[in-house]
Amino acid sequence: MGQHDPQAFQELFAADPVESTSPDAARWVQLYRELVAMMERQLEETRVFATRAPDAIRQYLSRENIAILEEEIEAFKSRLARWNNTGAGQQ
């Protein structure tokens, strides 16, 4: 545990339109925005829970859930930035 499956990211990102000018580009910007926001809420909720949890749970959450969420959020923010840089986010 503690490691994401890189193939899952590859499969997800492969589902994005190939052309950054695709009519679906604005939709993908919105989807990534919502995905990042949802995951940031999960991260915050996990951090808050960890503050009142026993040490063993707090350490587990820090090594597993929190670390994975942070990594995933960064990957999705990067993908969102890619779409925003295409101009799709300015519609």
C-alpha positions as a Python dict, from the first residue, in 0.01 Angstrom:
ca = {
    (1, 'M'): (0, 0, 0),
    (2, 'G'): (102, 363, -13),
    (3, 'Q'): (169, 350, -387),
    (4, 'H'): (-89, 441, -647),
    (5, 'D'): (-135, 235, -956),
    (6, 'P'): (26, 439, -1237),
    (7, 'Q'): (-176, 245, -1492),
    (8, 'A'): (-495, 387, -1342),
    (9, 'F'): (-369, 741, -1419),
    (10, 'Q'): (-264, 636, -1769),
    (11, 'E'): (-607, 488, -1838),
    (12, 'L'): (-785, 793, -1702),
    (13, 'F'): (-570, 1041, -1891),
    (14, 'A'): (-604, 833, -2208),
    (15, 'A'): (-979, 898, -2188),
    (16, 'D'): (-915, 1272, -2233),
    (17, 'P'): (-975, 1404, -2583),
    (18, 'V'): (-661, 1381, -2794),
    (19, 'E'): (-705, 1728, -2940),
    (20, 'S'): (-681, 2015, -2694),
    (21, 'T'): (-921, 2205, -2919),
    (22, 'S'): (-1181, 1934, -2891),
    (23, 'P'): (-1537, 2055, -2827),
    (24, 'D'): (-1519, 1843, -2512),
    (25, 'A'): (-1217, 2033, -2377),
    (26, 'A'): (-1426, 2274, -2165),
    (27, 'R'): (-1610, 1977, -2020),
    (28, 'W'): (-1279, 1815, -1920),
    (29, 'V'): (-1165, 2137, -1752),
    (30, 'Q'): (-1483, 2137, -1546),
    (31, 'L'): (-1451, 1767, -1463),
    (32, 'Y'): (-1092, 1807, -1342),
    (33, 'R'): (-1189, 2116, -1138),
    (34, 'E'): (-1464, 1919, -968),
    (35, 'L'): (-1239, 1617, -916),
    (36, 'V'): (-966, 1830, -753),
    (37, 'A'): (-1222, 2006, -532),
    (38, 'M'): (-1376, 1676, -421),
    (39, 'M'): (-1039, 1525, -341),
    (40, 'E'): (-928, 1838, -154),
    (41, 'R'): (-1240, 1808, 63),
    (42, 'Q'): (-1154, 1442, 130),
    (43, 'L'): (-799, 1540, 221),
    (44, 'E'): (-916, 1809, 460),
    (45, 'E'): (-1169, 1575, 621),
    (46, 'T'): (-901, 1308, 663),
    (47, 'R'): (-660, 1558, 820),
    (48, 'V'): (-926, 1678, 1064),
    (49, 'F'): (-1012, 1321, 1160),
    (50, 'A'): (-642, 1242, 1208),
    (51, 'T'): (-606, 1522, 1464),
    (52, 'R'): (-837, 1340, 1703),
    (53, 'A'): (-735, 983, 1620),
    (54, 'P'): (-493, 768, 1821),
    (55, 'D'): (-128, 773, 1710),
    (56, 'A'): (-144, 445, 1519),
    (57, 'I'): (-439, 563, 1309),
    (58, 'R'): (-285, 908, 1260),
    (59, 'Q'): (40, 752, 1139),
    (60, 'Y'): (-145, 517, 905),
    (61, 'L'): (-351, 801, 759),
    (62, 'S'): (-41, 1013, 714),
    (63, 'R'): (151, 738, 534),
    (64, 'E'): (-137, 604, 327),
    (65, 'N'): (-449, 810, 277),
    (66, 'I'): (-306, 1159, 312),
    (67, 'A'): (5, 1087, 107),
    (68, 'I'): (-196, 922, -169),
    (69, 'L'): (-456, 1199, -179),
    (70, 'E'): (-184, 1464, -198),
    (71, 'E'): (-14, 1280, -484),
    (72, 'E'): (-338, 1230, -672),
    (73, 'I'): (-445, 1592, -625),
    (74, 'E'): (-116, 1711, -770),
    (75, 'A'): (-156, 1480, -1070),
    (76, 'F'): (-508, 1607, -1134),
    (77, 'K'): (-405, 1971, -1085),
    (78, 'S'): (-133, 1917, -1342),
    (79, 'R'): (-387, 1773, -1585),
    (80, 'L'): (-624, 2063, -1514),
    (81, 'A'): (-343, 2310, -1582),
    (82, 'R'): (-276, 2136, -1913),
    (83, 'W'): (-637, 2187, -2017),
    (84, 'N'): (-648, 2543, -1886),
    (85, 'N'): (-336, 2626, -2088),
    (86, 'T'): (-514, 2516, -2405),
    (87, 'G'): (-765, 2794, -2362),
    (88, 'A'): (-1048, 2555, -2281),
    (89, 'G'): (-1073, 2699, -1932),
    (90, 'Q'): (-1135, 3052, -2057),
    (91, 'Q'): (-1475, 2984, -2210),
}
